[in-house]
Amino acid sequence: MLPGMDPKNMQKMMKQMGIKSNEIGSTKVTIELKDGGRLVVFEPQVVQIEMQGQKTFQVSGKVSEEQEAGEDDIKMVMESAGCSREEAINALRETKGDIAEAILRLKEQ
């Protein structure tokens, strides 16, 4: 926001320029990265801005970076714990990629 400009005037100016701004209620935003990892934004504040037919999003909140488990890690957990692929992936996510901990958790079930 420009210094000295109150929110009502800012909204009026944006409307005159054809810019629409809406806050979107959300609980979590996940961004899948090209390297297989992901960024997760918890308790996000998401604002959608539409200008000249194009939508952009502004996201802020608590960010956590997660790495997706590699194929070899998934297979090792599946074989060692005798579980499904989905169970192995979930266990690796819960243990932040700790293979031994994931296997132990699955064997305890």
PDB file of C-alpha atoms in Angstrom:
ATOM      1  CA  MET A   1       0.000   0.000   0.000  1.00  0.00           C
ATOM      2  CA  LEU A   2       1.184   3.495  -0.743  1.00  0.00           C
ATOM      3  CA  PRO A   3       2.184   5.564   2.313  1.00  0.00           C
ATOM      4  CA  GLY A   4      -0.586   7.820   3.531  1.00  0.00           C
ATOM      5  CA  MET A   5      -3.307   6.101   1.492  1.00  0.00           C
ATOM      6  CA  ASP A   6      -6.160   4.545   3.430  1.00  0.00           C
ATOM      7  CA  PRO A   7      -7.525   1.123   2.404  1.00  0.00           C
ATOM      8  CA  LYS A   8     -10.817   2.531   1.024  1.00  0.00           C
ATOM      9  CA  ASN A   9      -9.011   4.897  -1.344  1.00  0.00           C
ATOM     10  CA  MET A  10      -6.645   2.102  -2.380  1.00  0.00           C
ATOM     11  CA  GLN A  11      -9.591  -0.191  -3.202  1.00  0.00           C
ATOM     12  CA  LYS A  12     -11.289   2.617  -5.162  1.00  0.00           C
ATOM     13  CA  MET A  13      -8.122   3.308  -7.162  1.00  0.00           C
ATOM     14  CA  MET A  14      -7.628  -0.400  -7.893  1.00  0.00           C
ATOM     15  CA  LYS A  15     -11.248  -0.706  -9.058  1.00  0.00           C
ATOM     16  CA  GLN A  16     -10.807   2.269 -11.411  1.00  0.00           C
ATOM     17  CA  MET A  17      -7.752   0.552 -12.900  1.00  0.00           C
ATOM     18  CA  GLY A  18      -9.720  -2.689 -13.392  1.00  0.00           C
ATOM     19  CA  ILE A  19      -7.869  -4.558 -10.646  1.00  0.00           C
ATOM     20  CA  LYS A  20      -9.883  -6.944  -8.472  1.00  0.00           C
ATOM     21  CA  SER A  21      -8.542  -8.279  -5.186  1.00  0.00           C
ATOM     22  CA  ASN A  22     -10.132 -11.082  -3.130  1.00  0.00           C
ATOM     23  CA  GLU A  23      -8.884 -12.876  -0.047  1.00  0.00           C
ATOM     24  CA  ILE A  24      -9.249 -16.647  -0.399  1.00  0.00           C
ATOM     25  CA  GLY A  25      -9.930 -18.656   2.748  1.00  0.00           C
ATOM     26  CA  SER A  26      -7.544 -21.614   2.870  1.00  0.00           C
ATOM     27  CA  THR A  27      -5.920 -23.927   5.394  1.00  0.00           C
ATOM     28  CA  LYS A  28      -2.776 -24.991   3.509  1.00  0.00           C
ATOM     29  CA  VAL A  29      -1.005 -24.181   0.225  1.00  0.00           C
ATOM     30  CA  THR A  30       1.312 -26.743  -1.385  1.00  0.00           C
ATOM     31  CA  ILE A  31       3.763 -25.910  -4.178  1.00  0.00           C
ATOM     32  CA  GLU A  32       5.282 -28.883  -6.005  1.00  0.00           C
ATOM     33  CA  LEU A  33       8.912 -28.155  -6.971  1.00  0.00           C
ATOM     34  CA  LYS A  34      10.674 -29.423 -10.100  1.00  0.00           C
ATOM     35  CA  ASP A  35      13.299 -31.238  -7.998  1.00  0.00           C
ATOM     36  CA  GLY A  36      10.654 -33.447  -6.345  1.00  0.00           C
ATOM     37  CA  GLY A  37      10.428 -31.410  -3.173  1.00  0.00           C
ATOM     38  CA  ARG A  38       7.580 -29.234  -2.077  1.00  0.00           C
ATOM     39  CA  LEU A  39       6.913 -26.042  -0.192  1.00  0.00           C
ATOM     40  CA  VAL A  40       4.000 -26.157   2.216  1.00  0.00           C
ATOM     41  CA  VAL A  41       2.533 -22.909   3.563  1.00  0.00           C
ATOM     42  CA  PHE A  42       0.576 -23.419   6.778  1.00  0.00           C
ATOM     43  CA  GLU A  43      -1.992 -20.914   8.079  1.00  0.00           C
ATOM     44  CA  PRO A  44      -1.759 -19.049   4.760  1.00  0.00           C
ATOM     45  CA  GLN A  45      -3.140 -15.700   3.837  1.00  0.00           C
ATOM     46  CA  VAL A  46      -3.967 -15.935   0.137  1.00  0.00           C
ATOM     47  CA  VAL A  47      -4.972 -12.939  -1.974  1.00  0.00           C
ATOM     48  CA  GLN A  48      -6.102 -13.387  -5.571  1.00  0.00           C
ATOM     49  CA  ILE A  49      -5.490 -10.372  -7.766  1.00  0.00           C
ATOM     50  CA  GLU A  50      -7.105 -10.141 -11.199  1.00  0.00           C
ATOM     51  CA  MET A  51      -5.873  -7.556 -13.667  1.00  0.00           C
ATOM     52  CA  GLN A  52      -6.603  -7.493 -17.395  1.00  0.00           C
ATOM     53  CA  GLY A  53      -8.000 -11.028 -17.248  1.00  0.00           C
ATOM     54  CA  GLN A  54      -4.877 -12.492 -15.648  1.00  0.00           C
ATOM     55  CA  LYS A  55      -5.012 -13.926 -12.123  1.00  0.00           C
ATOM     56  CA  THR A  56      -2.060 -13.818  -9.755  1.00  0.00           C
ATOM     57  CA  PHE A  57      -1.835 -15.000  -6.173  1.00  0.00           C
ATOM     58  CA  GLN A  58      -0.004 -13.585  -3.200  1.00  0.00           C
ATOM     59  CA  VAL A  59       0.657 -16.185  -0.489  1.00  0.00           C
ATOM     60  CA  SER A  60       2.124 -15.598   2.955  1.00  0.00           C
ATOM     61  CA  GLY A  61       2.327 -17.766   6.068  1.00  0.00           C
ATOM     62  CA  LYS A  62       4.510 -20.332   7.828  1.00  0.00           C
ATOM     63  CA  VAL A  63       6.610 -22.150   5.195  1.00  0.00           C
ATOM     64  CA  SER A  64       8.019 -25.653   5.478  1.00  0.00           C
ATOM     65  CA  GLU A  65      10.203 -27.265   2.807  1.00  0.00           C
ATOM     66  CA  GLU A  66       9.773 -30.993   2.303  1.00  0.00           C
ATOM     67  CA  GLN A  67      11.714 -33.361   0.075  1.00  0.00           C
ATOM     68  CA  GLU A  68       9.833 -36.124  -1.672  1.00  0.00           C
ATOM     69  CA  ALA A  69      11.159 -39.580  -0.943  1.00  0.00           C
ATOM     70  CA  GLY A  70      13.239 -41.158  -3.692  1.00  0.00           C
ATOM     71  CA  GLU A  71      12.092 -44.278  -5.510  1.00  0.00           C
ATOM     72  CA  ASP A  72      14.836 -46.419  -3.932  1.00  0.00           C
ATOM     73  CA  ASP A  73      13.826 -45.294  -0.431  1.00  0.00           C
ATOM     74  CA  ILE A  74      10.165 -46.097  -1.118  1.00  0.00           C
ATOM     75  CA  LYS A  75      11.009 -49.583  -2.427  1.00  0.00           C
ATOM     76  CA  MET A  76      13.278 -50.307   0.545  1.00  0.00           C
ATOM     77  CA  VAL A  77      10.547 -49.374   3.031  1.00  0.00           C
ATOM     78  CA  MET A  78       7.945 -51.408   1.115  1.00  0.00           C
ATOM     79  CA  GLU A  79      10.149 -54.514   1.065  1.00  0.00           C
ATOM     80  CA  SER A  80      11.380 -54.219   4.648  1.00  0.00           C
ATOM     81  CA  ALA A  81       8.014 -53.415   6.213  1.00  0.00           C
ATOM     82  CA  GLY A  82       5.852 -55.468   3.851  1.00  0.00           C
ATOM     83  CA  CYS A  83       3.568 -52.546   3.128  1.00  0.00           C
ATOM     84  CA  SER A  84       1.934 -50.810   0.172  1.00  0.00           C
ATOM     85  CA  ARG A  85       3.568 -48.006  -1.782  1.00  0.00           C
ATOM     86  CA  GLU A  86       1.150 -45.459  -0.322  1.00  0.00           C
ATOM     87  CA  GLU A  87       1.893 -46.584   3.239  1.00  0.00           C
ATOM     88  CA  ALA A  88       5.645 -46.347   2.578  1.00  0.00           C
ATOM     89  CA  ILE A  89       5.349 -42.832   1.130  1.00  0.00           C
ATOM     90  CA  ASN A  90       3.202 -41.652   4.046  1.00  0.00           C
ATOM     91  CA  ALA A  91       5.602 -43.135   6.600  1.00  0.00           C
ATOM     92  CA  LEU A  92       8.576 -41.457   4.902  1.00  0.00           C
ATOM     93  CA  ARG A  93       6.740 -38.127   4.923  1.00  0.00           C
ATOM     94  CA  GLU A  94       5.873 -38.484   8.601  1.00  0.00           C
ATOM     95  CA  THR A  95       9.491 -39.295   9.489  1.00  0.00           C
ATOM     96  CA  LYS A  96      10.929 -36.605   7.182  1.00  0.00           C
ATOM     97  CA  GLY A  97      12.681 -39.218   5.052  1.00  0.00           C
ATOM     98  CA  ASP A  98      14.147 -41.320   7.896  1.00  0.00           C
ATOM     99  CA  ILE A  99      14.017 -44.804   6.327  1.00  0.00           C
ATOM    100  CA  ALA A 100      14.753 -46.753   9.518  1.00  0.00           C
ATOM    101  CA  GLU A 101      12.143 -44.856  11.520  1.00  0.00           C
ATOM    102  CA  ALA A 102       9.565 -45.324   8.743  1.00  0.00           C
ATOM    103  CA  ILE A 103      10.164 -49.103   8.697  1.00  0.00           C
ATOM    104  CA  LEU A 104       9.928 -49.335  12.494  1.00  0.00           C
ATOM    105  CA  ARG A 105       6.660 -47.392  12.565  1.00  0.00           C
ATOM    106  CA  LEU A 106       5.124 -49.567   9.884  1.00  0.00           C
ATOM    107  CA  LYS A 107       6.203 -52.808  11.588  1.00  0.00           C
ATOM    108  CA  GLU A 108       4.622 -51.642  14.872  1.00  0.00           C
ATOM    109  CA  GLN A 109       1.197 -51.323  13.256  1.00  0.00           C
TER     110      GLN A 109
END
